[in-house]
Amino acid sequence: MMKRILLMCFVTFLWKSYAFAQDPTITGTVKSDDGVALPGVNVIVKGTTNGTSSNADGNFSISAPVGSRLVFSFIGYNTQEFVIDKPGATPVVITLITDSRQLSEVVVTGVGVATDKKHLSIAVESISAQNLPATPSASIDQALIGKIPGAQISSISGNPGDPVNIVLRGINTLQNGTKPLILIDGVQMQGTDINSLDLSMVDRIEVVQGAASATLYGAQGANGVIQIFTKKGKQGVIAVNFSSSYASNSFINSGNLHKADLHPYLTDANNNIVDGTGKILTYNEFGAIEGISYTNGGAARYGILNPNNVNNKPYNANLKYYDHFKQIFQTGNTFNNNINISGANEKSDYAISLANNHTLSPILQNGYVDRTNLTANIGTHVIKGLTIRSITQLVYTKNTLKPGLGAPGGKYYGEGNTLGNVGGVYGFLNTSPFFDLNRRLADGTSPSYQVADFLSINARNPVYNKEYTDGLDNKIDVIQGFNGNYKINKFIELDAKYGINYKNENSKWIYYNQSLNTNSINYGSWYGNYNNDGSGVDNTGEIDNFQYTNTFQNFLATTYIRTNFLEDFNIKLPIRTSTQFSFDYRNNKYKEVDVHGNGVSLLPPINLKTSNSPSLDLDYIKQFITYGYLVNQVIDIGDWGGITVGFRSDYSSAFGGGSKPFTFPRASAYILPSSFNFWENKLANFIPYFKLRAAYGEAGIQPGAFDRIPAIDQNNIDSKSVYSIQQVSKNPNIQVETTKELELGTDFTITANKGKWLSAINGSITYWQRSSQGVIFQVGSAPSKGAPNQLNNVIGTKANGTQIGLNLTILRSNDFTWDFTTNFSHQVSKISSIFGGNDVILTSAAGSTALALTEGNKIGQIYGYKALTNFTDTRSDGTRYINEADVNKYTLVDGRVVNKATKGIFFKDQISSLGDPNPKFNVSFINSFSFKKFVTLGFQFDWVYKSHLYNQTREWMYRDGISGDFTKQVTIDGQTGAYTAYWASAYYGLGTTARGSGNNGTKDFFYEDASFVRLRNISLSFDIDKFLKIKYFKKLQLVLTGRNILTKTKYTGMDPEVSSGTANSSFDRGVDNSTMPNIKSYQIGINVGF
Amino acid sequence: MNKYIYIKIVLFLFFIAGSMACKKQLDIGNPNDPSLKGNVVNETGIISLAKGIYINGFKNGDDWLGDSYFSLPYGYSEIMADVVGADASNNQVSTMGVPDYLILDNGTKLINPSPQVNIIRKFNTRPNTGNANNALYYQWLNMYALNNTCNVVLRYVNTIKYSGDSTTKANTIKAWCYWWKGYAYSSIGSMYYSGLISDSTDESAANYISKTNNNYLLHDKIIARSNFYYNKASDILKNGILSTSDFSSILAQLIPDVNKVGNGGVLTTDMWIRNINTMLARNILLNNLAPFVNKDPNAIIAKSSISTMTTSNWNDVLNLASTGITSTDLVFTGRSAATNYIFSATGGTVSAKTGGGPNTSTTFKVTERFIQNFKIGDLRKSNNFNTKTTYKNSFNYTTRYTPIDGGNGLIGVYTYVNRTAGAYELFIAGSYEENQLMLAEANIRLGNIDVGLGYIDAVRTYQGSGLSAVASTGLNLSDAMQELVQERRVALVYRGLSFYDNRRWGWIYDISKGGGSYNNTVVMVDGTVNVKAIINYNFMDYWDIPADETVLNPPSSSSAPVVNPNF
């Protein structure tokens, strides 16, 4: 029946459009409120699909009957209507007023049907390109930091090419991490990392965060969705834009992490460091130093715990002090160049961009990352209403960073979420500061192992790493989307999208033959990946070849049916409906082949063929197919409110062909009290716009591709196949994880003042809560069963949060504008239940730092030993740590109980939670000033409050007492000095004992508040064209940018923003273990437009 | 125009319908990994799985400073026997072997602020296993994984169609499984206070894992189970092998080629039975006390988890060892390889971890207590150790000795360390030397001192020590035992036996209970050499059960203790 009605309407519509074919033509110009012609403004005859857009000069021409209304709309401006009251009118001039509320802005992400913000029933954040800073990395992920209310985006590593951590709404799954779904112009991108895309080609970005909205995208959307829209050509003359910039980059060290420049070693009268017999120490033939001794306690490791040793002697005689951080962390640079050409006519539009980013690594300047992007967005109107669009992004990335110094590669690297291999960078962390990392052996080569007997035993020399390795990574990303859109009539729109995302990456690591290096020979110390000195063959080097291929296809077919009861059916109800039917198919295939050969020839050619016994390490295919149907119904009632209901049903290859689909519902509603009569008089002046909204959604998160398939491992022993039982047993009974979310929110506009100041405050506040059930994870299983872990649906999580976005138009005058934006996010994620109740023990990518999932506790908590802060503290069994009789042997230093005799801090020997590393909230403050449209100053402060980091980097430097902290004086029982025993006890101590049991234990001493305020971005731009009025230039802009140039924090590591865990790990987020800090950059750039 | 639209719509719906038909596409399975159902279906499949004991038993879960069972659980044995020391804090290797106190020659008493039993108990938690701080975990993990692999193989062994003599082939694989199950239970029963018997697979988990239970049994019950399986293997080798060639062909596939060098290779059924006898003798010898404290062969340990060897026990050892491994028998060995190895050349054995650089930089450092066992003139010492550097330690690990990688090249002299791929021969189970020294000790203890000393001489000759014979030199029981002790410590080092020796000789027990170690060489960082140092190890004799088991599989009320009640 419905079909027939629709058909009738459709025929009626066709007849109508033919009937009015002879309408008069209206011409005119569209200008902005500051008098500039606006090209690309949509001009539509209201109630029809008849439309055009203004050309480069802002001119338009359209045929429309007398009495009809022309609707002029353009993003960022209030929509205007113009009534054609007579035929053949003189050219009209339409002035569009800037819309500070941006309520006319249309979003599509998470709503199914394109919806203007005014009628949104969920929170959708959108950000246009002009608000994205030109970061030196020219990457979208970096640019998004701080821009999305509710999102926690942190740059966890400063190694070029590394991904960021993104948490949108809580931690709701464990295996899959927190990475959101990335869409480009409606098509999912998987395989290519968001940081490979060209920032200059972005038109705008929309973000939907929760399950309530992400239900539309199926299981993959459960972590939220980020959709990138690329620029389209606009009608008018061809626009050519060229940008070029140069940045100087260096690592942040906001905590002034450094090594001790004073020492406690045995010296002679001239302050020469000597051995027990008085012999002045010097480098031996291998570049090491033998004979060092503590002043007290002798020539052995635990001399550091001798309470008489004081770190107070300068390195001013035979051995000197070297600042290793300066030796390794140098200054790198970045060049960015891009050119965009775009244009359009009635039939087609195009935008083509070529961009190059070249980044020299600051890590010993060991290599570069060079990325070239070619992007083309081409659309053509085939017949009336039918548009075909092709969006192509080709990315070629060449990365020459060396293995150990930042190289991409390694097992499963191609799946994403793996940081570059920086394992060699912090080799110097345990090197005593009296070693010069640049010192060479007699033959001019570098030493690998700069050891001084019991000191520096974990030392590795990054300079040696640089000398004996090479890396080359070539990556080609192809992201091709096709879109056919057919607006059959005003009721029916058909849309088909097909996207293919292909990535081919080859990573080659070479560890040169080190068998001639005398240091390597003597100490059995060398570099290698498989053939390393911990479990390899010998120091003759190694060649690794990693080949990754990702192929991802997404097909999405949608039918939209729209009705307007009043206009279409003459039913006197102000009801508009949109119905969406979609079919969504995704096919993800990942392939990896890893080969390595040991023994690299000392003579060229150096390749796999000339290595010994190349072996195949991995030949792996992972395919995941899922498809499903989506139905979503939107009903809007006038301007008063609306509801949306829908469901999505998906099949998945994780369950095989015979499986049933998983279906999840969603619903949302909004009401606009400001649209009712009662509002009009009293409140409308002050709050012209006020909306309340609520949304509920469920989503299923699929198990991993092979989680339900029990398997055995395939190994090789001397080239013969061997099967073994897997250490994590798979589980054929695993089900889909389910996550449910409720979000409540309000959007509003406050007109605080009618004058220049504070004319508008736009806000959006959302509270959300989520819970997940049956979260899949590997949990401990009794080892006597033969496999220590089993996958199962075992964990329940609960999360909630608040997000606030506020935009203030602080000042609008003829010469000066000032806008202010603040984005706030607070979120908490907890483990609500664990099947069986036993803690889930996690392995952290970081040191000995302990992680566990415990019922009722927050996800990601770190467990360890706390220092005693009270003499009467007791163990869990009620016994006192310090007997009453012994209390006088202890004193308090810096709030901690310290033994007066040993000078050691007393750490409780029972593990407890040290806290939750996730921040209490994060907020950004963005200011933008513009003077006479000539000078623009913008800056953004990010404030992350009460985040915590376990400073494992610092703890490692306590082992040998080489942390800068060791020169700090403390007063213990009336004596003041930089006692090595005091500081070293933080590494060695546990309970009443030192030596061993507490070594490198996780202690609250190193669990630090990592709150910070960061000047994320500051940019000053001069629009020279506005000043000089140069012909031919549409734009001539000089931009000075600083990124991350100021950080205010109490954190004593290099950078409070980093995390050593896997990128986007759900739980491993709070450890800093030799992680690359972020980069601070000073950039100068020019933007030229023709 | 209308038609055109209709065609579009029809095509569109058609596409959706077409896509709906792609449910078959969802049958992707796992193209990378084999499965029991799909792969353990023929001779090749079951052999590949049976060979998996090398991965599950001796490789998986052991990646730390080294990379195998032979560097980690073997490592603890050698650390606790004070033949190697360690500096690194990983896996508590620097604390597990530190004695409670030392008394130096001048009477100075050095007290260890971190006693071992305390460390073991403090770190026996699941989070500490996660932190790699729980020493108790690895041997338990590996041996039950080994046991599980055998259970899975036994579950499928009769479902396979074999070529040739199928009884022989199936029985060879069964013998293989029974042997390794005997080995696994032997390791569990020799190291842990109690254990679990798990002999079948879990059907509900598609047979990939074993059924377990929470009825923990005392260690002697676990040893009894080990004997049960060793005997079962022996029986099947005696009676179930009808075709020698089919037996050899299967065993040749089960033993990696890289191991078929030196003493390793494809055993005959008789050789294998003799290997079993050695292991049965080992079960008795290692799990009873035979105190020899301060050269007193009659020393008594007041409190221990085991009883003292009886004459009957000694006779059993003698009888079994008499039918044990001979000098020409092949045994179960392991070797590294350049690639596709079970353990690496530089990291997979205790031996490898003691070499490869000066003692200041190696993971394990040979101790002075190890070196002191070499008699003057022992070529094994001059062939294997230099004194170029001294590793200095604040307590007992200071050592002047560094093993020489590959030795000094003395022909026919045993080499302790060789880090070239495939060069070092690792003994997974019994060896000729071990069997000879069991014969020696049993004879000495049964009063046949010179007969016993003759076996010691045989081992010294076998390893090329160049030492003159001690048989018939008129040694008394104490001196003969001293020869035996010294020889066992140097001849069987790095074979995962050293701790059991120190335990049964009573050295690891507290001095107050009659234990302790006397006349030790202890070097101080200033170079002072003590030669009469008294060492009070006071180590836990049988380990508590790792928390990973007891928390996830809590003991039933009738279980044996899971915490050693004697410590």
PDB file of C-alpha atoms in Angstrom, chain A residues 855-981:
ATOM      1  CA  GLU A 855      36.062  -6.844  39.899  1.00  0.00           C
ATOM      2  CA  GLY A 856      34.771  -3.462  40.956  1.00  0.00           C
ATOM      3  CA  ASN A 857      37.959  -1.667  40.024  1.00  0.00           C
ATOM      4  CA  LYS A 858      38.766   0.680  37.203  1.00  0.00           C
ATOM      5  CA  ILE A 859      40.235  -0.697  34.027  1.00  0.00           C
ATOM      6  CA  GLY A 860      43.921  -0.140  33.695  1.00  0.00           C
ATOM      7  CA  GLN A 861      44.772   0.147  37.365  1.00  0.00           C
ATOM      8  CA  ILE A 862      48.354  -0.473  38.252  1.00  0.00           C
ATOM      9  CA  TYR A 863      49.221  -2.634  41.233  1.00  0.00           C
ATOM     10  CA  GLY A 864      52.356  -2.483  43.269  1.00  0.00           C
ATOM     11  CA  TYR A 865      54.002  -1.830  46.591  1.00  0.00           C
ATOM     12  CA  LYS A 866      53.276   1.286  48.569  1.00  0.00           C
ATOM     13  CA  ALA A 867      55.758   3.002  50.807  1.00  0.00           C
ATOM     14  CA  LEU A 868      54.854   2.933  54.476  1.00  0.00           C
ATOM     15  CA  THR A 869      53.649   6.355  55.502  1.00  0.00           C
ATOM     16  CA  ASN A 870      52.771   5.545  59.060  1.00  0.00           C
ATOM     17  CA  PHE A 871      54.715   3.631  61.691  1.00  0.00           C
ATOM     18  CA  THR A 872      51.602   1.799  62.753  1.00  0.00           C
ATOM     19  CA  ASP A 873      50.490   0.562  59.320  1.00  0.00           C
ATOM     20  CA  THR A 874      49.430  -3.070  59.258  1.00  0.00           C
ATOM     21  CA  ARG A 875      49.390  -5.939  56.804  1.00  0.00           C
ATOM     22  CA  SER A 876      46.142  -7.455  55.608  1.00  0.00           C
ATOM     23  CA  ASP A 877      46.315  -9.957  58.473  1.00  0.00           C
ATOM     24  CA  GLY A 878      46.428  -7.120  60.979  1.00  0.00           C
ATOM     25  CA  THR A 879      50.073  -7.524  61.970  1.00  0.00           C
ATOM     26  CA  ARG A 880      52.159  -4.405  62.112  1.00  0.00           C
ATOM     27  CA  TYR A 881      54.877  -3.779  59.582  1.00  0.00           C
ATOM     28  CA  ILE A 882      56.998  -2.222  62.276  1.00  0.00           C
ATOM     29  CA  ASN A 883      56.804  -3.565  65.788  1.00  0.00           C
ATOM     30  CA  GLU A 884      56.190  -1.005  68.471  1.00  0.00           C
ATOM     31  CA  ALA A 885      59.633  -1.712  69.892  1.00  0.00           C
ATOM     32  CA  ASP A 886      61.323  -0.910  66.594  1.00  0.00           C
ATOM     33  CA  VAL A 887      59.547   2.325  65.836  1.00  0.00           C
ATOM     34  CA  ASN A 888      62.461   4.384  67.089  1.00  0.00           C
ATOM     35  CA  LYS A 889      64.617   2.874  64.352  1.00  0.00           C
ATOM     36  CA  TYR A 890      62.556   4.687  61.764  1.00  0.00           C
ATOM     37  CA  THR A 891      61.856   8.240  60.792  1.00  0.00           C
ATOM     38  CA  LEU A 892      59.706   9.989  58.226  1.00  0.00           C
ATOM     39  CA  VAL A 893      61.327  11.464  55.139  1.00  0.00           C
ATOM     40  CA  ASP A 894      59.168  13.172  52.572  1.00  0.00           C
ATOM     41  CA  GLY A 895      56.145  11.449  54.094  1.00  0.00           C
ATOM     42  CA  ARG A 896      57.634   7.974  53.862  1.00  0.00           C
ATOM     43  CA  VAL A 897      58.945   5.755  56.618  1.00  0.00           C
ATOM     44  CA  VAL A 898      62.713   5.421  56.350  1.00  0.00           C
ATOM     45  CA  ASN A 899      65.069   3.220  58.337  1.00  0.00           C
ATOM     46  CA  LYS A 900      67.542   5.453  60.163  1.00  0.00           C
ATOM     47  CA  ALA A 901      70.368   2.927  59.941  1.00  0.00           C
ATOM     48  CA  THR A 902      70.041   1.659  56.375  1.00  0.00           C
ATOM     49  CA  LYS A 903      68.572   4.946  55.107  1.00  0.00           C
ATOM     50  CA  GLY A 904      66.172   2.839  53.088  1.00  0.00           C
ATOM     51  CA  ILE A 905      62.506   3.602  52.455  1.00  0.00           C
ATOM     52  CA  PHE A 906      60.172   0.971  53.906  1.00  0.00           C
ATOM     53  CA  PHE A 907      57.863  -0.448  51.253  1.00  0.00           C
ATOM     54  CA  LYS A 908      54.925  -2.620  52.227  1.00  0.00           C
ATOM     55  CA  ASP A 909      55.451  -6.100  50.854  1.00  0.00           C
ATOM     56  CA  GLN A 910      51.808  -6.623  50.014  1.00  0.00           C
ATOM     57  CA  ILE A 911      50.525  -5.556  46.635  1.00  0.00           C
ATOM     58  CA  SER A 912      47.748  -3.030  46.436  1.00  0.00           C
ATOM     59  CA  SER A 913      46.300  -0.837  43.755  1.00  0.00           C
ATOM     60  CA  LEU A 914      48.345   2.269  43.136  1.00  0.00           C
ATOM     61  CA  GLY A 915      45.527   3.911  41.263  1.00  0.00           C
ATOM     62  CA  ASP A 916      43.861   4.528  37.979  1.00  0.00           C
ATOM     63  CA  PRO A 917      46.077   6.043  35.318  1.00  0.00           C
ATOM     64  CA  ASN A 918      43.159   7.413  33.308  1.00  0.00           C
ATOM     65  CA  PRO A 919      42.516  11.111  33.766  1.00  0.00           C
ATOM     66  CA  LYS A 920      39.662  12.479  35.875  1.00  0.00           C
ATOM     67  CA  PHE A 921      38.958  14.814  33.028  1.00  0.00           C
ATOM     68  CA  ASN A 922      40.563  16.405  30.060  1.00  0.00           C
ATOM     69  CA  VAL A 923      39.651  19.766  28.707  1.00  0.00           C
ATOM     70  CA  SER A 924      40.931  22.003  25.987  1.00  0.00           C
ATOM     71  CA  PHE A 925      40.698  25.756  25.628  1.00  0.00           C
ATOM     72  CA  ILE A 926      40.890  27.163  22.172  1.00  0.00           C
ATOM     73  CA  ASN A 927      41.147  30.878  21.486  1.00  0.00           C
ATOM     74  CA  SER A 928      41.108  32.550  18.162  1.00  0.00           C
ATOM     75  CA  PHE A 929      41.725  36.250  17.568  1.00  0.00           C
ATOM     76  CA  SER A 930      41.528  38.027  14.297  1.00  0.00           C
ATOM     77  CA  PHE A 931      42.493  41.596  13.612  1.00  0.00           C
ATOM     78  CA  LYS A 932      41.217  43.296  10.485  1.00  0.00           C
ATOM     79  CA  LYS A 933      41.210  39.870   8.880  1.00  0.00           C
ATOM     80  CA  PHE A 934      44.884  40.443   8.431  1.00  0.00           C
ATOM     81  CA  VAL A 935      46.415  38.950  11.530  1.00  0.00           C
ATOM     82  CA  THR A 936      45.030  35.831  13.119  1.00  0.00           C
ATOM     83  CA  LEU A 937      46.269  34.423  16.375  1.00  0.00           C
ATOM     84  CA  GLY A 938      45.038  31.100  17.601  1.00  0.00           C
ATOM     85  CA  PHE A 939      46.130  28.970  20.460  1.00  0.00           C
ATOM     86  CA  GLN A 940      44.978  25.858  22.208  1.00  0.00           C
ATOM     87  CA  PHE A 941      45.719  24.711  25.715  1.00  0.00           C
ATOM     88  CA  ASP A 942      45.013  21.116  26.658  1.00  0.00           C
ATOM     89  CA  TRP A 943      44.600  20.259  30.279  1.00  0.00           C
ATOM     90  CA  VAL A 944      44.631  16.638  31.343  1.00  0.00           C
ATOM     91  CA  TYR A 945      43.781  16.359  35.008  1.00  0.00           C
ATOM     92  CA  LYS A 946      44.788  13.544  37.364  1.00  0.00           C
ATOM     93  CA  SER A 947      46.113  11.171  34.837  1.00  0.00           C
ATOM     94  CA  HIS A 948      48.900   8.999  36.179  1.00  0.00           C
ATOM     95  CA  LEU A 949      51.939   7.337  34.785  1.00  0.00           C
ATOM     96  CA  TYR A 950      54.158   4.697  36.195  1.00  0.00           C
ATOM     97  CA  ASN A 951      57.579   6.160  35.555  1.00  0.00           C
ATOM     98  CA  GLN A 952      59.443   2.981  34.739  1.00  0.00           C
ATOM     99  CA  THR A 953      61.949   4.972  32.702  1.00  0.00           C
ATOM    100  CA  ARG A 954      63.031   6.769  35.843  1.00  0.00           C
ATOM    101  CA  GLU A 955      62.990   3.619  37.944  1.00  0.00           C
ATOM    102  CA  TRP A 956      65.447   1.921  35.607  1.00  0.00           C
ATOM    103  CA  MET A 957      67.924   4.728  36.236  1.00  0.00           C
ATOM    104  CA  TYR A 958      67.710   3.946  39.950  1.00  0.00           C
ATOM    105  CA  ARG A 959      69.280   0.535  39.455  1.00  0.00           C
ATOM    106  CA  ASP A 960      72.756   1.929  39.163  1.00  0.00           C
ATOM    107  CA  GLY A 961      71.970   5.176  40.912  1.00  0.00           C
ATOM    108  CA  ILE A 962      72.385   7.267  37.790  1.00  0.00           C
ATOM    109  CA  SER A 963      69.066   9.106  37.903  1.00  0.00           C
ATOM    110  CA  GLY A 964      69.408  12.832  38.419  1.00  0.00           C
ATOM    111  CA  ASP A 965      67.370  12.342  41.601  1.00  0.00           C
ATOM    112  CA  PHE A 966      70.415  10.817  43.258  1.00  0.00           C
ATOM    113  CA  THR A 967      72.043  14.237  43.556  1.00  0.00           C
ATOM    114  CA  LYS A 968      69.117  15.560  45.584  1.00  0.00           C
ATOM    115  CA  GLN A 969      69.783  15.940  49.251  1.00  0.00           C
ATOM    116  CA  VAL A 970      67.554  14.505  51.919  1.00  0.00           C
ATOM    117  CA  THR A 971      67.614  14.839  55.668  1.00  0.00           C
ATOM    118  CA  ILE A 972      67.384  11.557  57.539  1.00  0.00           C
ATOM    119  CA  ASP A 973      67.456  11.603  61.293  1.00  0.00           C
ATOM    120  CA  GLY A 974      69.232  14.953  61.332  1.00  0.00           C
ATOM    121  CA  GLN A 975      71.839  14.100  58.711  1.00  0.00           C
ATOM    122  CA  THR A 976      71.615  15.715  55.304  1.00  0.00           C
ATOM    123  CA  GLY A 977      73.118  14.401  52.111  1.00  0.00           C
ATOM    124  CA  ALA A 978      72.425  12.868  48.729  1.00  0.00           C
ATOM    125  CA  TYR A 979      72.476   9.349  50.120  1.00  0.00           C
ATOM    126  CA  THR A 980      72.619   6.642  47.503  1.00  0.00           C
ATOM    127  CA  ALA A 981      71.051   4.163  49.951  1.00  0.00           C
TER     128      ALA A 981
END
